[in-house]
PDB file of C-alpha atoms in Angstrom:
ATOM      1  CA  SER F   1       0.000   0.000   0.000  1.00  0.00           C
ATOM      2  CA  LEU F   2       1.055   3.598  -0.438  1.00  0.00           C
ATOM      3  CA  ALA F   3       1.156   4.081   3.335  1.00  0.00           C
ATOM      4  CA  CYS F   4       3.794   1.336   3.650  1.00  0.00           C
ATOM      5  CA  GLN F   5       5.997   2.551   0.797  1.00  0.00           C
ATOM      6  CA  PRO F   6       8.127   5.037   2.787  1.00  0.00           C
ATOM      7  CA  LEU F   7       8.958   2.346   5.350  1.00  0.00           C
ATOM      8  CA  ALA F   8       9.784  -0.165   2.615  1.00  0.00           C
ATOM      9  CA  ASP F   9      11.988   2.392   0.836  1.00  0.00           C
ATOM     10  CA  ARG F  10      13.908   3.124   4.048  1.00  0.00           C
ATOM     11  CA  ALA F  11      14.399  -0.581   4.767  1.00  0.00           C
ATOM     12  CA  LEU F  12      15.663  -1.230   1.227  1.00  0.00           C
ATOM     13  CA  ALA F  13      18.027   1.739   1.397  1.00  0.00           C
ATOM     14  CA  TYR F  14      19.369   0.522   4.728  1.00  0.00           C
ATOM     15  CA  VAL F  15      20.133  -3.024   3.584  1.00  0.00           C
ATOM     16  CA  ARG F  16      21.674  -1.723   0.339  1.00  0.00           C
ATOM     17  CA  THR F  17      24.040   0.696   2.038  1.00  0.00           C
ATOM     18  CA  ASP F  18      24.881  -0.633   5.516  1.00  0.00           C
ATOM     19  CA  PRO F  19      28.253  -2.428   5.316  1.00  0.00           C
ATOM     20  CA  ALA F  20      27.284  -4.772   8.159  1.00  0.00           C
ATOM     21  CA  VAL F  21      24.567  -6.305   5.962  1.00  0.00           C
ATOM     22  CA  ARG F  22      26.263  -8.872   3.724  1.00  0.00           C
ATOM     23  CA  VAL F  23      23.300 -11.028   2.703  1.00  0.00           C
ATOM     24  CA  ILE F  24      19.791  -9.816   1.904  1.00  0.00           C
ATOM     25  CA  ILE F  25      17.007 -12.388   2.063  1.00  0.00           C
ATOM     26  CA  LEU F  26      13.654 -11.661   0.439  1.00  0.00           C
ATOM     27  CA  SER F  27      11.037 -13.986   1.888  1.00  0.00           C
ATOM     28  CA  VAL F  28       7.523 -12.937   1.040  1.00  0.00           C
ATOM     29  CA  ALA F  29       4.063 -14.458   0.760  1.00  0.00           C
ATOM     30  CA  TRP F  30       4.308 -13.964  -3.007  1.00  0.00           C
ATOM     31  CA  GLY F  31       0.692 -14.956  -3.605  1.00  0.00           C
ATOM     32  CA  ARG F  32      -0.515 -12.061  -1.483  1.00  0.00           C
ATOM     33  CA  TYR F  33       1.515  -9.621  -3.585  1.00  0.00           C
ATOM     34  CA  ALA F  34       0.311 -11.177  -6.826  1.00  0.00           C
ATOM     35  CA  GLU F  35      -3.356 -11.042  -5.803  1.00  0.00           C
ATOM     36  CA  ASP F  36      -4.060  -8.737  -2.861  1.00  0.00           C
ATOM     37  CA  VAL F  37      -1.544  -5.876  -2.919  1.00  0.00           C
ATOM     38  CA  ASN F  38      -1.792  -2.961  -5.333  1.00  0.00           C
ATOM     39  CA  LEU F  39       1.800  -2.561  -6.495  1.00  0.00           C
ATOM     40  CA  ARG F  40       2.673   0.809  -7.984  1.00  0.00           C
ATOM     41  CA  SER F  41       5.640   2.604  -9.482  1.00  0.00           C
ATOM     42  CA  ASP F  42       5.610   6.331 -10.118  1.00  0.00           C
ATOM     43  CA  GLY F  43       1.875   6.311  -9.471  1.00  0.00           C
ATOM     44  CA  HIS F  44       1.146   3.603 -12.062  1.00  0.00           C
ATOM     45  CA  PRO F  45       0.060   0.035 -11.342  1.00  0.00           C
ATOM     46  CA  ILE F  46       2.654  -2.671 -11.992  1.00  0.00           C
ATOM     47  CA  ASP F  47       2.517  -6.417 -11.616  1.00  0.00           C
ATOM     48  CA  LEU F  48       4.516  -8.654  -9.297  1.00  0.00           C
ATOM     49  CA  ALA F  49       7.131  -9.488 -11.940  1.00  0.00           C
ATOM     50  CA  GLN F  50       7.840  -5.820 -12.668  1.00  0.00           C
ATOM     51  CA  ALA F  51       7.965  -4.863  -8.993  1.00  0.00           C
ATOM     52  CA  LEU F  52      10.254  -7.758  -8.078  1.00  0.00           C
ATOM     53  CA  ARG F  53      12.605  -7.131 -10.997  1.00  0.00           C
ATOM     54  CA  ARG F  54      12.964  -3.448 -10.046  1.00  0.00           C
ATOM     55  CA  THR F  55      13.548  -4.323  -6.398  1.00  0.00           C
ATOM     56  CA  LEU F  56      16.116  -6.998  -7.238  1.00  0.00           C
ATOM     57  CA  GLU F  57      18.019  -4.780  -9.646  1.00  0.00           C
ATOM     58  CA  GLY F  58      18.219  -2.074  -7.002  1.00  0.00           C
ATOM     59  CA  LEU F  59      19.412  -4.501  -4.347  1.00  0.00           C
ATOM     60  CA  ALA F  60      21.779  -6.430  -6.627  1.00  0.00           C
ATOM     61  CA  ALA F  61      23.570  -3.247  -7.636  1.00  0.00           C
ATOM     62  CA  SER F  62      24.845  -3.146  -4.031  1.00  0.00           C
ATOM     63  CA  GLY F  63      27.057  -6.167  -4.798  1.00  0.00           C
ATOM     64  CA  LYS F  64      25.676  -7.995  -1.746  1.00  0.00           C
ATOM     65  CA  THR F  65      24.348 -11.533  -1.926  1.00  0.00           C
ATOM     66  CA  ILE F  66      20.604 -11.454  -2.535  1.00  0.00           C
ATOM     67  CA  ILE F  67      18.610 -14.608  -1.800  1.00  0.00           C
ATOM     68  CA  VAL F  68      15.024 -14.751  -3.012  1.00  0.00           C
ATOM     69  CA  ALA F  69      13.028 -17.447  -1.212  1.00  0.00           C
ATOM     70  CA  LEU F  70      10.023 -19.021  -2.845  1.00  0.00           C
ATOM     71  CA  ASP F  71       6.954 -19.298  -0.649  1.00  0.00           C
ATOM     72  CA  VAL F  72       6.011 -22.499   1.146  1.00  0.00           C
ATOM     73  CA  PRO F  73       2.839 -24.321   0.033  1.00  0.00           C
ATOM     74  CA  ASP F  74      -0.514 -22.948   1.171  1.00  0.00           C
ATOM     75  CA  ILE F  75      -2.391 -25.804   2.818  1.00  0.00           C
ATOM     76  CA  PRO F  76      -6.207 -25.751   2.704  1.00  0.00           C
ATOM     77  CA  LEU F  77      -7.652 -24.581   6.007  1.00  0.00           C
ATOM     78  CA  SER F  78     -10.027 -27.548   5.927  1.00  0.00           C
ATOM     79  CA  CYS F  79      -6.997 -29.734   6.646  1.00  0.00           C
ATOM     80  CA  TYR F  80      -6.926 -28.486  10.231  1.00  0.00           C
ATOM     81  CA  GLN F  81     -10.653 -28.474  10.903  1.00  0.00           C
ATOM     82  CA  ARG F  82     -10.743 -31.938  12.419  1.00  0.00           C
ATOM     83  CA  ASP F  83      -9.640 -33.691  15.582  1.00  0.00           C
ATOM     84  CA  LEU F  84      -7.234 -36.180  14.021  1.00  0.00           C
ATOM     85  CA  PRO F  85      -3.543 -35.347  13.750  1.00  0.00           C
ATOM     86  CA  VAL F  86      -2.461 -34.740  10.177  1.00  0.00           C
ATOM     87  CA  TRP F  87      -0.250 -37.807  10.094  1.00  0.00           C
ATOM     88  CA  LYS F  88      -3.207 -40.100  10.839  1.00  0.00           C
ATOM     89  CA  TRP F  89      -5.374 -38.628   8.105  1.00  0.00           C
ATOM     90  CA  THR F  90      -5.616 -41.015   5.152  1.00  0.00           C
ATOM     91  CA  GLY F  91      -7.103 -38.523   2.710  1.00  0.00           C
ATOM     92  CA  SER F  92      -5.270 -35.844   0.767  1.00  0.00           C
ATOM     93  CA  ARG F  93      -6.786 -32.648   2.174  1.00  0.00           C
ATOM     94  CA  CYS F  94      -3.419 -31.654   3.661  1.00  0.00           C
ATOM     95  CA  LEU F  95      -1.622 -31.954   0.354  1.00  0.00           C
ATOM     96  CA  ILE F  96      -1.755 -30.027  -2.889  1.00  0.00           C
ATOM     97  CA  PRO F  97      -0.444 -31.170  -6.261  1.00  0.00           C
ATOM     98  CA  GLU F  98       3.203 -30.180  -6.720  1.00  0.00           C
ATOM     99  CA  LYS F  99       2.287 -28.709 -10.099  1.00  0.00           C
ATOM    100  CA  ALA F 100      -0.085 -26.255  -8.363  1.00  0.00           C
ATOM    101  CA  TYR F 101       2.639 -25.293  -5.897  1.00  0.00           C
ATOM    102  CA  LEU F 102       5.201 -24.689  -8.627  1.00  0.00           C
ATOM    103  CA  GLN F 103       2.837 -22.554 -10.717  1.00  0.00           C
ATOM    104  CA  GLY F 104       1.366 -19.170  -9.930  1.00  0.00           C
ATOM    105  CA  PRO F 105       3.327 -16.658  -7.852  1.00  0.00           C
ATOM    106  CA  ASN F 106       6.260 -19.009  -7.201  1.00  0.00           C
ATOM    107  CA  ASP F 107       6.654 -19.474 -10.953  1.00  0.00           C
ATOM    108  CA  ILE F 108       6.577 -15.704 -11.489  1.00  0.00           C
ATOM    109  CA  VAL F 109       9.337 -15.261  -8.893  1.00  0.00           C
ATOM    110  CA  ARG F 110      11.381 -18.119 -10.383  1.00  0.00           C
ATOM    111  CA  ARG F 111      11.128 -16.618 -13.892  1.00  0.00           C
ATOM    112  CA  VAL F 112      12.103 -13.126 -12.709  1.00  0.00           C
ATOM    113  CA  VAL F 113      15.218 -14.397 -10.911  1.00  0.00           C
ATOM    114  CA  ALA F 114      16.183 -16.603 -13.880  1.00  0.00           C
ATOM    115  CA  GLY F 115      15.566 -13.662 -16.220  1.00  0.00           C
ATOM    116  CA  LEU F 116      18.170 -11.571 -14.421  1.00  0.00           C
ATOM    117  CA  GLY F 117      20.707 -14.081 -15.728  1.00  0.00           C
ATOM    118  CA  PRO F 118      24.463 -13.703 -15.597  1.00  0.00           C
ATOM    119  CA  ALA F 119      24.225  -9.916 -15.301  1.00  0.00           C
ATOM    120  CA  TRP F 120      23.341 -10.356 -11.623  1.00  0.00           C
ATOM    121  CA  PRO F 121      25.333 -13.357 -10.315  1.00  0.00           C
ATOM    122  CA  ASN F 122      24.797 -12.229  -6.721  1.00  0.00           C
ATOM    123  CA  VAL F 123      21.038 -12.937  -6.937  1.00  0.00           C
ATOM    124  CA  ARG F 124      20.157 -16.504  -5.944  1.00  0.00           C
ATOM    125  CA  LEU F 125      16.924 -18.439  -5.606  1.00  0.00           C
ATOM    126  CA  TYR F 126      15.959 -20.660  -2.684  1.00  0.00           C
ATOM    127  CA  ASP F 127      13.282 -23.264  -3.384  1.00  0.00           C
ATOM    128  CA  PRO F 128      11.909 -25.020  -0.271  1.00  0.00           C
ATOM    129  CA  ALA F 129      10.185 -27.794  -2.270  1.00  0.00           C
ATOM    130  CA  ALA F 130      12.550 -30.472  -0.929  1.00  0.00           C
ATOM    131  CA  VAL F 131      11.189 -29.813   2.571  1.00  0.00           C
ATOM    132  CA  PHE F 132       7.499 -29.690   1.660  1.00  0.00           C
ATOM    133  CA  CYS F 133       7.081 -31.850  -1.461  1.00  0.00           C
ATOM    134  CA  ALA F 134       7.393 -35.568  -2.169  1.00  0.00           C
ATOM    135  CA  ALA F 135       5.948 -37.916  -4.775  1.00  0.00           C
ATOM    136  CA  GLY F 136       4.240 -35.092  -6.674  1.00  0.00           C
ATOM    137  CA  ARG F 137       2.412 -33.654  -3.636  1.00  0.00           C
ATOM    138  CA  CYS F 138       3.234 -30.750  -1.342  1.00  0.00           C
ATOM    139  CA  GLY F 139       2.174 -29.865   2.190  1.00  0.00           C
ATOM    140  CA  GLU F 140       2.062 -31.993   5.309  1.00  0.00           C
ATOM    141  CA  ILE F 141       4.415 -34.697   4.004  1.00  0.00           C
ATOM    142  CA  ASP F 142       6.106 -35.614   7.287  1.00  0.00           C
ATOM    143  CA  PRO F 143       4.377 -38.674   8.765  1.00  0.00           C
ATOM    144  CA  ARG F 144       5.688 -37.921  12.281  1.00  0.00           C
ATOM    145  CA  ASN F 145       5.333 -34.169  12.758  1.00  0.00           C
ATOM    146  CA  PHE F 146       3.160 -31.236  11.740  1.00  0.00           C
ATOM    147  CA  LEU F 147       5.032 -28.698   9.592  1.00  0.00           C
ATOM    148  CA  PHE F 148       2.377 -25.981   9.534  1.00  0.00           C
ATOM    149  CA  SER F 149       0.513 -24.041  12.181  1.00  0.00           C
ATOM    150  CA  LEU F 150      -3.261 -24.181  12.321  1.00  0.00           C
ATOM    151  CA  ASP F 151      -3.803 -21.527   9.648  1.00  0.00           C
ATOM    152  CA  GLY F 152      -2.213 -23.586   6.884  1.00  0.00           C
ATOM    153  CA  ASN F 153       0.252 -21.007   5.603  1.00  0.00           C
ATOM    154  CA  HIS F 154       2.561 -20.365   8.530  1.00  0.00           C
ATOM    155  CA  LEU F 155       5.095 -22.883   9.739  1.00  0.00           C
ATOM    156  CA  ASN F 156       5.277 -24.193  13.276  1.00  0.00           C
ATOM    157  CA  GLU F 157       8.552 -24.745  15.130  1.00  0.00           C
ATOM    158  CA  TYR F 158       9.204 -28.085  13.449  1.00  0.00           C
ATOM    159  CA  GLY F 159       8.511 -26.656   9.992  1.00  0.00           C
ATOM    160  CA  ILE F 160      10.763 -23.668  10.690  1.00  0.00           C
ATOM    161  CA  GLU F 161      13.581 -25.960  11.822  1.00  0.00           C
ATOM    162  CA  ALA F 162      13.245 -28.144   8.723  1.00  0.00           C
ATOM    163  CA  LEU F 163      13.125 -25.118   6.436  1.00  0.00           C
ATOM    164  CA  GLY F 164      16.028 -23.388   8.200  1.00  0.00           C
ATOM    165  CA  SER F 165      18.283 -26.431   8.013  1.00  0.00           C
ATOM    166  CA  ASP F 166      17.544 -26.881   4.308  1.00  0.00           C
ATOM    167  CA  PHE F 167      18.052 -23.171   3.628  1.00  0.00           C
ATOM    168  CA  VAL F 168      21.430 -23.005   5.380  1.00  0.00           C
ATOM    169  CA  LYS F 169      22.634 -26.145   3.587  1.00  0.00           C
ATOM    170  CA  LYS F 170      21.454 -25.146   0.097  1.00  0.00           C
ATOM    171  CA  MET F 171      22.549 -21.530   0.322  1.00  0.00           C
ATOM    172  CA  GLY F 172      25.969 -22.421   1.713  1.00  0.00           C
ATOM    173  CA  LEU F 173      25.588 -20.217   4.756  1.00  0.00           C
ATOM    174  CA  ASP F 174      26.606 -21.107   8.267  1.00  0.00           C
ATOM    175  CA  ALA F 175      23.782 -20.826  10.791  1.00  0.00           C
ATOM    176  CA  PRO F 176      25.085 -17.760  12.738  1.00  0.00           C
ATOM    177  CA  HIS F 177      25.755 -15.959   9.430  1.00  0.00           C
ATOM    178  CA  ALA F 178      22.244 -16.751   8.201  1.00  0.00           C
ATOM    179  CA  ILE F 179      20.656 -15.566  11.435  1.00  0.00           C
ATOM    180  CA  ALA F 180      22.654 -12.330  11.402  1.00  0.00           C
ATOM    181  CA  ALA F 181      21.795 -11.783   7.736  1.00  0.00           C
ATOM    182  CA  ALA F 182      18.090 -12.198   8.421  1.00  0.00           C
ATOM    183  CA  ARG F 183      18.072  -9.470  11.081  1.00  0.00           C
TER     184      ARG F 183
END
């Protein structure tokens, strides 16, 4: 929204210019920006791809490592409206097709980052699919533990730990570095 823009501009300027910030991580509920947020530039509406490309180019020019994280799957709320634990449920309400997860806003983000190409080697993409997808389905795939909180699009402590471990490993960051970079 327009009311948030000054705060966002200050935050982006800070991470671009502060020498203590070495890694910038963009982790956003991309679907919300693609569908619910009116993105604008110079008073004119723009789409998610345009807004992200402009933001990434501005950040990448800093020479810092920029990591763009794809969103985790959105699990249907109906999955949690029952008394059984997810891992005992034999149906598929807690899973979505991997194809659905890979399309939409995550695909837009993936294409924008890929489109920056070799001109911006400091921009990297993190895809959490390995944590949340198996056998062509995404969501509550762990048979022993919940990954999501009760709203279906936020992770619980176990999901955060699984995601964090995968992120640190794939992005080649040590844990203290990653935590400091996220602050």
